[in-house]
JSON list of C-alpha atoms in Angstrom, two decimals:
[
{"chain": "A", "resi": 238, "resn": "MET", "atom": "CA", "xyz": [0.09, 0.46, 0.23]},
{"chain": "A", "resi": 239, "resn": "SER", "atom": "CA", "xyz": [0.89, 3.07, -0.69]},
{"chain": "A", "resi": 240, "resn": "ALA", "atom": "CA", "xyz": [0.77, 6.37, 1.90]},
{"chain": "A", "resi": 241, "resn": "ARG", "atom": "CA", "xyz": [0.57, 10.21, 0.55]},
{"chain": "A", "resi": 242, "resn": "SER", "atom": "CA", "xyz": [0.94, 13.29, 3.05]},
{"chain": "A", "resi": 243, "resn": "ARG", "atom": "CA", "xyz": [0.27, 17.27, 3.09]},
{"chain": "A", "resi": 244, "resn": "ARG", "atom": "CA", "xyz": [2.99, 19.30, 3.98]},
{"chain": "A", "resi": 245, "resn": "PRO", "atom": "CA", "xyz": [2.13, 20.78, 7.84]},
{"chain": "A", "resi": 246, "resn": "THR", "atom": "CA", "xyz": [0.84, 24.81, 7.21]},
{"chain": "A", "resi": 247, "resn": "ARG", "atom": "CA", "xyz": [2.68, 26.55, 10.84]},
{"chain": "A", "resi": 248, "resn": "LEU", "atom": "CA", "xyz": [1.65, 29.45, 12.41]},
{"chain": "A", "resi": 249, "resn": "THR", "atom": "CA", "xyz": [4.01, 31.43, 15.17]},
{"chain": "A", "resi": 250, "resn": "VAL", "atom": "CA", "xyz": [2.15, 33.75, 16.95]},
{"chain": "A", "resi": 251, "resn": "SER", "atom": "CA", "xyz": [4.95, 34.81, 19.46]},
{"chain": "A", "resi": 252, "resn": "ASN", "atom": "CA", "xyz": [8.34, 34.14, 20.52]},
{"chain": "A", "resi": 253, "resn": "ASP", "atom": "CA", "xyz": [8.10, 32.15, 22.82]},
{"chain": "A", "resi": 254, "resn": "LEU", "atom": "CA", "xyz": [4.31, 30.62, 22.76]},
{"chain": "A", "resi": 255, "resn": "LYS", "atom": "CA", "xyz": [4.30, 28.54, 18.67]},
{"chain": "A", "resi": 256, "resn": "SER", "atom": "CA", "xyz": [1.21, 26.83, 17.16]},
{"chain": "A", "resi": 257, "resn": "CYS", "atom": "CA", "xyz": [0.98, 24.93, 14.58]},
{"chain": "A", "resi": 258, "resn": "CYS", "atom": "CA", "xyz": [-1.99, 22.26, 12.86]},
{"chain": "A", "resi": 259, "resn": "MET", "atom": "CA", "xyz": [-0.53, 19.20, 9.89]},
{"chain": "A", "resi": 260, "resn": "SER", "atom": "CA", "xyz": [-2.61, 17.12, 8.28]},
{"chain": "A", "resi": 261, "resn": "SER", "atom": "CA", "xyz": [-2.84, 14.34, 5.69]},
{"chain": "A", "resi": 262, "resn": "SER", "atom": "CA", "xyz": [-4.23, 11.21, 4.29]},
{"chain": "A", "resi": 263, "resn": "SER", "atom": "CA", "xyz": [-2.30, 7.15, 5.12]},
{"chain": "A", "resi": 264, "resn": "LYS", "atom": "CA", "xyz": [-3.36, 3.96, 3.80]},
{"chain": "A", "resi": 265, "resn": "ALA", "atom": "CA", "xyz": [-0.57, 2.26, 5.12]},
{"chain": "A", "resi": 266, "resn": "GLY", "atom": "CA", "xyz": [0.64, 0.91, 8.22]},
{"chain": "A", "resi": 267, "resn": "VAL", "atom": "CA", "xyz": [-1.79, -1.28, 10.88]},
{"chain": "A", "resi": 268, "resn": "PHE", "atom": "CA", "xyz": [-4.76, 0.55, 10.51]},
{"chain": "A", "resi": 269, "resn": "PRO", "atom": "CA", "xyz": [-5.08, 0.92, 6.77]},
{"chain": "A", "resi": 270, "resn": "SER", "atom": "CA", "xyz": [-6.97, 4.31, 6.29]},
{"chain": "A", "resi": 271, "resn": "GLU", "atom": "CA", "xyz": [-7.75, 7.53, 5.18]},
{"chain": "A", "resi": 272, "resn": "ARG", "atom": "CA", "xyz": [-7.25, 9.30, 7.92]},
{"chain": "A", "resi": 273, "resn": "ASP", "atom": "CA", "xyz": [-6.70, 12.96, 8.53]},
{"chain": "A", "resi": 274, "resn": "THR", "atom": "CA", "xyz": [-4.85, 14.46, 11.57]},
{"chain": "A", "resi": 275, "resn": "PHE", "atom": "CA", "xyz": [-5.03, 17.64, 12.96]},
{"chain": "A", "resi": 276, "resn": "SER", "atom": "CA", "xyz": [-2.62, 18.06, 15.22]},
{"chain": "A", "resi": 277, "resn": "VAL", "atom": "CA", "xyz": [-1.80, 21.69, 17.88]},
{"chain": "A", "resi": 278, "resn": "ARG", "atom": "CA", "xyz": [1.08, 22.39, 19.92]},
{"chain": "A", "resi": 279, "resn": "VAL", "atom": "CA", "xyz": [1.98, 25.31, 22.31]},
{"chain": "A", "resi": 280, "resn": "GLY", "atom": "CA", "xyz": [5.19, 25.52, 24.28]},
{"chain": "A", "resi": 281, "resn": "ALA", "atom": "CA", "xyz": [6.88, 28.45, 26.57]},
{"chain": "A", "resi": 282, "resn": "ARG", "atom": "CA", "xyz": [9.05, 29.90, 28.57]},
{"chain": "A", "resi": 283, "resn": "LYS", "atom": "CA", "xyz": [8.34, 31.55, 32.03]},
{"chain": "A", "resi": 284, "resn": "ASP", "atom": "CA", "xyz": [11.35, 31.93, 35.20]},
{"chain": "A", "resi": 285, "resn": "ALA", "atom": "CA", "xyz": [12.79, 28.32, 35.38]},
{"chain": "A", "resi": 286, "resn": "LEU", "atom": "CA", "xyz": [9.89, 26.67, 34.26]},
{"chain": "A", "resi": 287, "resn": "THR", "atom": "CA", "xyz": [9.28, 25.13, 30.47]},
{"chain": "A", "resi": 288, "resn": "TYR", "atom": "CA", "xyz": [6.34, 23.61, 29.11]},
{"chain": "A", "resi": 289, "resn": "ASP", "atom": "CA", "xyz": [5.32, 21.73, 25.94]},
{"chain": "A", "resi": 290, "resn": "VAL", "atom": "CA", "xyz": [1.82, 20.84, 25.20]},
{"chain": "A", "resi": 291, "resn": "GLU", "atom": "CA", "xyz": [0.28, 18.83, 22.49]},
{"chain": "A", "resi": 292, "resn": "ALA", "atom": "CA", "xyz": [-2.81, 17.24, 20.74]},
{"chain": "A", "resi": 293, "resn": "MET", "atom": "CA", "xyz": [-4.32, 15.42, 17.89]},
{"chain": "A", "resi": 294, "resn": "LEU", "atom": "CA", "xyz": [-7.03, 14.39, 16.15]},
{"chain": "A", "resi": 295, "resn": "GLN", "atom": "CA", "xyz": [-7.59, 11.91, 13.63]},
{"chain": "A", "resi": 296, "resn": "GLY", "atom": "CA", "xyz": [-10.87, 11.31, 11.11]},
{"chain": "A", "resi": 297, "resn": "GLY", "atom": "CA", "xyz": [-11.28, 9.28, 8.13]},
{"chain": "A", "resi": 298, "resn": "LYS", "atom": "CA", "xyz": [-12.84, 6.56, 7.68]},
{"chain": "A", "resi": 299, "resn": "THR", "atom": "CA", "xyz": [-11.15, 3.08, 7.78]},
{"chain": "A", "resi": 300, "resn": "LEU", "atom": "CA", "xyz": [-10.96, 0.62, 4.19]},
{"chain": "A", "resi": 301, "resn": "THR", "atom": "CA", "xyz": [-13.88, -1.46, 6.28]},
{"chain": "A", "resi": 302, "resn": "GLY", "atom": "CA", "xyz": [-15.66, 1.01, 6.43]},
{"chain": "A", "resi": 303, "resn": "LYS", "atom": "CA", "xyz": [-15.54, 2.68, 10.01]},
{"chain": "A", "resi": 304, "resn": "ASP", "atom": "CA", "xyz": [-15.48, 5.83, 11.08]},
{"chain": "A", "resi": 305, "resn": "VAL", "atom": "CA", "xyz": [-11.74, 7.24, 13.20]},
{"chain": "A", "resi": 306, "resn": "GLU", "atom": "CA", "xyz": [-12.40, 8.47, 15.35]},
{"chain": "A", "resi": 307, "resn": "ALA", "atom": "CA", "xyz": [-8.46, 8.98, 17.36]},
{"chain": "A", "resi": 308, "resn": "TRP", "atom": "CA", "xyz": [-6.79, 11.50, 20.05]},
{"chain": "A", "resi": 309, "resn": "PHE", "atom": "CA", "xyz": [-3.40, 11.80, 20.89]},
{"chain": "A", "resi": 310, "resn": "LEU", "atom": "CA", "xyz": [-1.99, 14.10, 23.74]},
{"chain": "A", "resi": 311, "resn": "GLY", "atom": "CA", "xyz": [1.11, 15.24, 25.30]},
{"chain": "A", "resi": 312, "resn": "ALA", "atom": "CA", "xyz": [2.17, 16.77, 27.77]},
{"chain": "A", "resi": 313, "resn": "GLU", "atom": "CA", "xyz": [5.65, 18.24, 29.20]},
{"chain": "A", "resi": 314, "resn": "ALA", "atom": "CA", "xyz": [7.59, 19.91, 31.57]},
{"chain": "A", "resi": 315, "resn": "THR", "atom": "CA", "xyz": [10.17, 21.28, 33.16]},
{"chain": "A", "resi": 316, "resn": "TYR", "atom": "CA", "xyz": [11.63, 22.95, 36.28]},
{"chain": "A", "resi": 317, "resn": "GLN", "atom": "CA", "xyz": [14.64, 24.68, 36.33]},
{"chain": "A", "resi": 318, "resn": "LEU", "atom": "CA", "xyz": [16.88, 23.84, 39.97]},
{"chain": "A", "resi": 319, "resn": "GLN", "atom": "CA", "xyz": [19.23, 25.97, 41.59]},
{"chain": "A", "resi": 320, "resn": "GLY", "atom": "CA", "xyz": [22.39, 24.28, 42.41]},
{"chain": "A", "resi": 321, "resn": "ALA", "atom": "CA", "xyz": [25.85, 22.91, 40.30]},
{"chain": "A", "resi": 322, "resn": "TRP", "atom": "CA", "xyz": [25.53, 21.08, 37.65]},
{"chain": "A", "resi": 323, "resn": "ASN", "atom": "CA", "xyz": [22.82, 22.83, 36.59]},
{"chain": "A", "resi": 324, "resn": "PRO", "atom": "CA", "xyz": [19.85, 20.10, 37.41]},
{"chain": "A", "resi": 325, "resn": "ARG", "atom": "CA", "xyz": [16.40, 19.97, 36.11]},
{"chain": "A", "resi": 326, "resn": "LEU", "atom": "CA", "xyz": [13.58, 18.04, 37.25]},
{"chain": "A", "resi": 327, "resn": "GLY", "atom": "CA", "xyz": [11.27, 17.37, 34.85]},
{"chain": "A", "resi": 328, "resn": "THR", "atom": "CA", "xyz": [8.38, 15.82, 33.70]},
{"chain": "A", "resi": 329, "resn": "ARG", "atom": "CA", "xyz": [5.86, 13.94, 30.48]},
{"chain": "A", "resi": 330, "resn": "PHE", "atom": "CA", "xyz": [3.24, 12.27, 30.09]},
{"chain": "A", "resi": 331, "resn": "GLU", "atom": "CA", "xyz": [1.45, 10.57, 26.53]},
{"chain": "A", "resi": 332, "resn": "PHE", "atom": "CA", "xyz": [-1.87, 9.42, 25.94]},
{"chain": "A", "resi": 333, "resn": "GLY", "atom": "CA", "xyz": [-2.53, 8.69, 22.78]},
{"chain": "A", "resi": 334, "resn": "SER", "atom": "CA", "xyz": [-6.37, 6.47, 22.31]},
{"chain": "A", "resi": 335, "resn": "GLY", "atom": "CA", "xyz": [-8.21, 2.67, 22.44]},
{"chain": "A", "resi": 336, "resn": "ASP", "atom": "CA", "xyz": [-10.52, 1.47, 20.79]},
{"chain": "A", "resi": 337, "resn": "LYS", "atom": "CA", "xyz": [-13.21, 1.21, 23.10]},
{"chain": "A", "resi": 338, "resn": "ASN", "atom": "CA", "xyz": [-15.08, -1.56, 21.39]},
{"chain": "A", "resi": 339, "resn": "PRO", "atom": "CA", "xyz": [-13.84, -3.62, 17.91]},
{"chain": "A", "resi": 340, "resn": "ASP", "atom": "CA", "xyz": [-17.36, -4.48, 16.98]},
{"chain": "A", "resi": 341, "resn": "ASP", "atom": "CA", "xyz": [-19.30, -1.25, 16.51]},
{"chain": "A", "resi": 342, "resn": "ASN", "atom": "CA", "xyz": [-18.41, 1.14, 13.34]},
{"chain": "A", "resi": 343, "resn": "LYS", "atom": "CA", "xyz": [-15.56, 3.31, 14.66]},
{"chain": "A", "resi": 344, "resn": "SER", "atom": "CA", "xyz": [-12.13, 2.63, 15.02]},
{"chain": "A", "resi": 345, "resn": "GLN", "atom": "CA", "xyz": [-10.61, 4.63, 18.24]},
{"chain": "A", "resi": 346, "resn": "THR", "atom": "CA", "xyz": [-7.14, 2.69, 17.73]},
{"chain": "A", "resi": 347, "resn": "PHE", "atom": "CA", "xyz": [-4.50, 6.00, 17.60]},
{"chain": "A", "resi": 348, "resn": "ASP", "atom": "CA", "xyz": [-2.22, 5.16, 14.45]},
{"chain": "A", "resi": 349, "resn": "PRO", "atom": "CA", "xyz": [1.26, 7.45, 14.82]},
{"chain": "A", "resi": 350, "resn": "LEU", "atom": "CA", "xyz": [1.86, 7.42, 11.23]},
{"chain": "A", "resi": 351, "resn": "TRP", "atom": "CA", "xyz": [5.38, 6.91, 11.47]},
{"chain": "A", "resi": 352, "resn": "GLY", "atom": "CA", "xyz": [7.72, 6.24, 13.74]},
{"chain": "A", "resi": 353, "resn": "ARG", "atom": "CA", "xyz": [10.26, 8.08, 15.59]},
{"chain": "A", "resi": 354, "resn": "GLY", "atom": "CA", "xyz": [14.04, 7.49, 17.07]},
{"chain": "A", "resi": 355, "resn": "GLN", "atom": "CA", "xyz": [15.45, 7.36, 20.06]},
{"chain": "A", "resi": 356, "resn": "SER", "atom": "CA", "xyz": [11.48, 8.93, 21.87]},
{"chain": "A", "resi": 357, "resn": "PHE", "atom": "CA", "xyz": [9.41, 8.82, 24.93]},
{"chain": "A", "resi": 358, "resn": "THR", "atom": "CA", "xyz": [8.54, 4.96, 23.06]},
{"chain": "A", "resi": 359, "resn": "PRO", "atom": "CA", "xyz": [11.56, 2.40, 22.45]},
{"chain": "A", "resi": 360, "resn": "GLU", "atom": "CA", "xyz": [9.64, -0.12, 22.83]},
{"chain": "A", "resi": 361, "resn": "PHE", "atom": "CA", "xyz": [6.38, 0.58, 22.87]},
{"chain": "A", "resi": 362, "resn": "GLY", "atom": "CA", "xyz": [4.02, 2.70, 20.84]},
{"chain": "A", "resi": 363, "resn": "TYR", "atom": "CA", "xyz": [1.56, 5.36, 20.84]},
{"chain": "A", "resi": 364, "resn": "SER", "atom": "CA", "xyz": [-0.97, 3.57, 20.74]},
{"chain": "A", "resi": 365, "resn": "ASN", "atom": "CA", "xyz": [-3.44, 2.84, 23.25]},
{"chain": "A", "resi": 366, "resn": "MET", "atom": "CA", "xyz": [-1.01, 3.97, 25.60]},
{"chain": "A", "resi": 367, "resn": "MET", "atom": "CA", "xyz": [-0.50, 6.42, 28.58]},
{"chain": "A", "resi": 368, "resn": "GLN", "atom": "CA", "xyz": [2.93, 6.87, 29.88]},
{"chain": "A", "resi": 369, "resn": "ALA", "atom": "CA", "xyz": [3.78, 9.25, 32.75]},
{"chain": "A", "resi": 370, "resn": "GLY", "atom": "CA", "xyz": [7.05, 9.77, 34.07]},
{"chain": "A", "resi": 371, "resn": "VAL", "atom": "CA", "xyz": [9.28, 11.88, 35.87]},
{"chain": "A", "resi": 372, "resn": "ASN", "atom": "CA", "xyz": [13.33, 12.75, 35.63]},
{"chain": "A", "resi": 373, "resn": "LEU", "atom": "CA", "xyz": [16.45, 14.14, 36.28]},
{"chain": "A", "resi": 374, "resn": "ASN", "atom": "CA", "xyz": [19.05, 16.02, 33.83]},
{"chain": "A", "resi": 375, "resn": "VAL", "atom": "CA", "xyz": [22.28, 17.27, 35.01]},
{"chain": "A", "resi": 376, "resn": "ASN", "atom": "CA", "xyz": [25.88, 18.40, 32.99]},
{"chain": "A", "resi": 377, "resn": "PRO", "atom": "CA", "xyz": [28.30, 17.11, 35.18]},
{"chain": "A", "resi": 378, "resn": "LEU", "atom": "CA", "xyz": [30.63, 18.98, 32.38]},
{"chain": "A", "resi": 379, "resn": "PRO", "atom": "CA", "xyz": [30.14, 21.35, 29.87]},
{"chain": "A", "resi": 380, "resn": "LYS", "atom": "CA", "xyz": [29.79, 18.93, 26.77]},
{"chain": "A", "resi": 381, "resn": "LEU", "atom": "CA", "xyz": [27.97, 16.76, 28.96]},
{"chain": "A", "resi": 382, "resn": "SER", "atom": "CA", "xyz": [24.73, 16.02, 29.18]},
{"chain": "A", "resi": 383, "resn": "ALA", "atom": "CA", "xyz": [22.84, 13.04, 31.82]},
{"chain": "A", "resi": 384, "resn": "ASN", "atom": "CA", "xyz": [19.18, 12.02, 32.31]},
{"chain": "A", "resi": 385, "resn": "VAL", "atom": "CA", "xyz": [18.03, 9.43, 34.75]},
{"chain": "A", "resi": 386, "resn": "GLY", "atom": "CA", "xyz": [13.91, 8.61, 34.30]},
{"chain": "A", "resi": 387, "resn": "VAL", "atom": "CA", "xyz": [10.96, 6.56, 35.86]},
{"chain": "A", "resi": 388, "resn": "THR", "atom": "CA", "xyz": [7.86, 6.10, 33.46]},
{"chain": "A", "resi": 389, "resn": "LEU", "atom": "CA", "xyz": [4.59, 4.28, 33.72]},
{"chain": "A", "resi": 390, "resn": "LEU", "atom": "CA", "xyz": [3.16, 2.83, 31.35]},
{"chain": "A", "resi": 391, "resn": "GLN", "atom": "CA", "xyz": [-0.55, 1.15, 30.99]},
{"chain": "A", "resi": 392, "resn": "ARG", "atom": "CA", "xyz": [-3.44, 0.72, 28.65]},
{"chain": "A", "resi": 393, "resn": "LEU", "atom": "CA", "xyz": [-6.07, 3.11, 28.26]},
{"chain": "A", "resi": 394, "resn": "SER", "atom": "CA", "xyz": [-8.26, 0.69, 26.86]},
{"chain": "A", "resi": 395, "resn": "ARG", "atom": "CA", "xyz": [-9.05, -3.07, 28.00]},
{"chain": "A", "resi": 396, "resn": "ASP", "atom": "CA", "xyz": [-11.07, -3.37, 24.84]},
{"chain": "A", "resi": 397, "resn": "ASP", "atom": "CA", "xyz": [-7.17, -3.07, 22.89]},
{"chain": "A", "resi": 398, "resn": "GLY", "atom": "CA", "xyz": [-3.80, -4.55, 23.16]},
{"chain": "A", "resi": 399, "resn": "VAL", "atom": "CA", "xyz": [-0.57, -3.24, 23.06]},
{"chain": "A", "resi": 400, "resn": "TYR", "atom": "CA", "xyz": [1.66, -1.67, 20.48]},
{"chain": "A", "resi": 401, "resn": "SER", "atom": "CA", "xyz": [4.99, -1.00, 18.87]},
{"chain": "A", "resi": 402, "resn": "LEU", "atom": "CA", "xyz": [5.77, 2.41, 17.73]},
{"chain": "A", "resi": 403, "resn": "ALA", "atom": "CA", "xyz": [5.78, 0.85, 13.80]},
{"chain": "A", "resi": 404, "resn": "PRO", "atom": "CA", "xyz": [3.08, 0.57, 14.69]},
{"chain": "A", "resi": 405, "resn": "ALA", "atom": "CA", "xyz": [2.58, -3.64, 14.44]},
{"chain": "A", "resi": 406, "resn": "LEU", "atom": "CA", "xyz": [0.59, -5.13, 17.35]},
{"chain": "A", "resi": 407, "resn": "MET", "atom": "CA", "xyz": [2.21, -6.99, 20.01]},
{"chain": "A", "resi": 408, "resn": "ARG", "atom": "CA", "xyz": [-0.48, -8.87, 22.37]},
{"chain": "A", "resi": 409, "resn": "GLY", "atom": "CA", "xyz": [-3.81, -9.05, 21.50]},
{"chain": "A", "resi": 410, "resn": "ALA", "atom": "CA", "xyz": [-6.50, -6.77, 23.80]},
{"chain": "A", "resi": 411, "resn": "TYR", "atom": "CA", "xyz": [-8.38, -10.17, 24.85]},
{"chain": "A", "resi": 412, "resn": "GLU", "atom": "CA", "xyz": [-5.59, -12.25, 26.23]},
{"chain": "A", "resi": 413, "resn": "GLY", "atom": "CA", "xyz": [-4.94, -10.49, 29.72]},
{"chain": "A", "resi": 414, "resn": "GLN", "atom": "CA", "xyz": [-7.14, -7.75, 31.55]},
{"chain": "A", "resi": 415, "resn": "SER", "atom": "CA", "xyz": [-5.17, -5.28, 33.07]},
{"chain": "A", "resi": 416, "resn": "ARG", "atom": "CA", "xyz": [-3.86, -2.10, 32.34]},
{"chain": "A", "resi": 417, "resn": "ASP", "atom": "CA", "xyz": [-0.41, -2.08, 33.80]},
{"chain": "A", "resi": 418, "resn": "VAL", "atom": "CA", "xyz": [2.21, -2.90, 30.90]},
{"chain": "A", "resi": 419, "resn": "GLY", "atom": "CA", "xyz": [5.01, -1.80, 33.33]},
{"chain": "A", "resi": 420, "resn": "VAL", "atom": "CA", "xyz": [8.30, 0.53, 34.61]},
{"chain": "A", "resi": 421, "resn": "ARG", "atom": "CA", "xyz": [10.19, 1.80, 32.73]},
{"chain": "A", "resi": 422, "resn": "THR", "atom": "CA", "xyz": [13.36, 3.04, 34.06]},
{"chain": "A", "resi": 423, "resn": "THR", "atom": "CA", "xyz": [16.39, 4.76, 31.88]},
{"chain": "A", "resi": 424, "resn": "THR", "atom": "CA", "xyz": [19.56, 5.80, 32.26]},
{"chain": "A", "resi": 425, "resn": "ARG", "atom": "CA", "xyz": [21.27, 8.60, 29.14]},
{"chain": "A", "resi": 426, "resn": "PHE", "atom": "CA", "xyz": [24.00, 10.02, 28.24]},
{"chain": "A", "resi": 427, "resn": "ASP", "atom": "CA", "xyz": [25.02, 12.90, 25.39]},
{"chain": "A", "resi": 428, "resn": "TYR", "atom": "CA", "xyz": [27.83, 14.26, 23.97]},
{"chain": "A", "resi": 429, "resn": "THR", "atom": "CA", "xyz": [28.44, 17.18, 22.02]},
{"chain": "A", "resi": 430, "resn": "PHE", "atom": "CA", "xyz": [31.72, 17.22, 20.83]},
{"chain": "A", "resi": 431, "resn": "ASN", "atom": "CA", "xyz": [31.18, 20.87, 19.14]},
{"chain": "A", "resi": 432, "resn": "PRO", "atom": "CA", "xyz": [27.32, 22.28, 17.22]},
{"chain": "A", "resi": 433, "resn": "HIS", "atom": "CA", "xyz": [27.51, 19.77, 14.05]},
{"chain": "A", "resi": 434, "resn": "VAL", "atom": "CA", "xyz": [28.25, 16.50, 15.96]},
{"chain": "A", "resi": 435, "resn": "SER", "atom": "CA", "xyz": [27.20, 14.29, 19.46]},
{"chain": "A", "resi": 436, "resn": "ALA", "atom": "CA", "xyz": [27.05, 11.26, 20.71]},
{"chain": "A", "resi": 437, "resn": "GLY", "atom": "CA", "xyz": [24.74, 9.55, 23.95]},
{"chain": "A", "resi": 438, "resn": "PHE", "atom": "CA", "xyz": [24.31, 6.27, 25.61]},
{"chain": "A", "resi": 439, "resn": "LEU", "atom": "CA", "xyz": [20.97, 5.02, 26.15]},
{"chain": "A", "resi": 440, "resn": "ILE", "atom": "CA", "xyz": [20.31, 2.14, 28.94]},
{"chain": "A", "resi": 441, "resn": "ASN", "atom": "CA", "xyz": [16.31, 0.65, 29.04]},
{"chain": "A", "resi": 442, "resn": "HIS", "atom": "CA", "xyz": [15.16, -1.26, 31.35]},
{"chain": "A", "resi": 443, "resn": "VAL", "atom": "CA", "xyz": [11.31, -1.81, 31.97]},
{"chain": "A", "resi": 444, "resn": "LYS", "atom": "CA", "xyz": [9.47, -4.10, 34.53]},
{"chain": "A", "resi": 445, "resn": "ALA", "atom": "CA", "xyz": [7.07, -6.68, 33.14]},
{"chain": "A", "resi": 446, "resn": "GLY", "atom": "CA", "xyz": [4.22, -5.49, 34.59]},
{"chain": "A", "resi": 447, "resn": "ASP", "atom": "CA", "xyz": [0.30, -7.25, 34.82]},
{"chain": "A", "resi": 448, "resn": "PHE", "atom": "CA", "xyz": [-0.92, -7.15, 31.36]},
{"chain": "A", "resi": 449, "resn": "LEU", "atom": "CA", "xyz": [2.91, -8.52, 29.98]},
{"chain": "A", "resi": 450, "resn": "LYS", "atom": "CA", "xyz": [2.44, -11.46, 32.95]},
{"chain": "A", "resi": 451, "resn": "GLU", "atom": "CA", "xyz": [-0.70, -12.74, 31.40]},
{"chain": "A", "resi": 452, "resn": "THR", "atom": "CA", "xyz": [-0.08, -12.48, 27.72]},
{"chain": "A", "resi": 453, "resn": "GLY", "atom": "CA", "xyz": [3.09, -14.22, 27.49]},
{"chain": "A", "resi": 454, "resn": "SER", "atom": "CA", "xyz": [6.67, -14.07, 27.68]},
{"chain": "A", "resi": 455, "resn": "ASN", "atom": "CA", "xyz": [6.59, -12.03, 30.87]},
{"chain": "A", "resi": 456, "resn": "GLU", "atom": "CA", "xyz": [10.53, -11.56, 31.32]},
{"chain": "A", "resi": 457, "resn": "ASP", "atom": "CA", "xyz": [12.30, -7.71, 32.07]},
{"chain": "A", "resi": 458, "resn": "LEU", "atom": "CA", "xyz": [13.66, -5.87, 28.76]},
{"chain": "A", "resi": 459, "resn": "PHE", "atom": "CA", "xyz": [16.82, -4.49, 28.89]},
{"chain": "A", "resi": 460, "resn": "TYR", "atom": "CA", "xyz": [18.84, -2.85, 26.27]},
{"chain": "A", "resi": 461, "resn": "THR", "atom": "CA", "xyz": [21.60, -0.39, 25.47]},
{"chain": "A", "resi": 462, "resn": "SER", "atom": "CA", "xyz": [22.54, 1.71, 22.32]},
{"chain": "A", "resi": 463, "resn": "ILE", "atom": "CA", "xyz": [24.83, 3.75, 21.77]},
{"chain": "A", "resi": 464, "resn": "PHE", "atom": "CA", "xyz": [24.15, 6.04, 18.24]},
{"chain": "A", "resi": 465, "resn": "VAL", "atom": "CA", "xyz": [26.13, 9.49, 16.67]},
{"chain": "A", "resi": 466, "resn": "THR", "atom": "CA", "xyz": [23.80, 12.69, 15.50]},
{"chain": "A", "resi": 467, "resn": "THR", "atom": "CA", "xyz": [25.35, 14.72, 13.20]},
{"chain": "A", "resi": 468, "resn": "ARG", "atom": "CA", "xyz": [23.93, 18.49, 12.45]},
{"chain": "A", "resi": 469, "resn": "PHE", "atom": "CA", "xyz": [24.49, 20.44, 9.26]}
]
């Protein structure tokens, strides 16, 4: 199948407050449909507080004729603390809708359309997922940053499953009853060599929750990754 999209239109409201809107449609992925996505994003900084909020709505029709009624909401805030190593305390929430009734005429599972590397969801996708976490970022050296975070993972709807970032269905809705997917703990280091080159090291661990234990393999997830970023 093929996918097509229209370029997003951006509107700058002020120097520290921005919003953007996007409309796109897709026939690709695990949710084949004619799907329009509308997005609004607002971010600002006031004294020590920085925040960023994004909301999306999806409408359209699936190839089987169901009405698409999906949504996504994400919010992130950081607070600059006083002290050595420039500490910043942060919190982040992401909610991607899930289907409430697979037998009705609605498709309510959020489709992210395209995955994003090194995202907040390294092993699970946005679809039918609530992620709520806190993190602490410090700079022990001028060019080195370190971040430690803990995130709670839960299904939004018990009538929908768990998806990967691709997205692809990993565990079916009725294979288990619990909403609890797990708890993610991450540690990340980033080093900036110059304005054009940086490198990072990520450690990720997910303690399996009740839903994973009910639906098959329930081993904790653990992996590390090394990555290099270039900017031109």
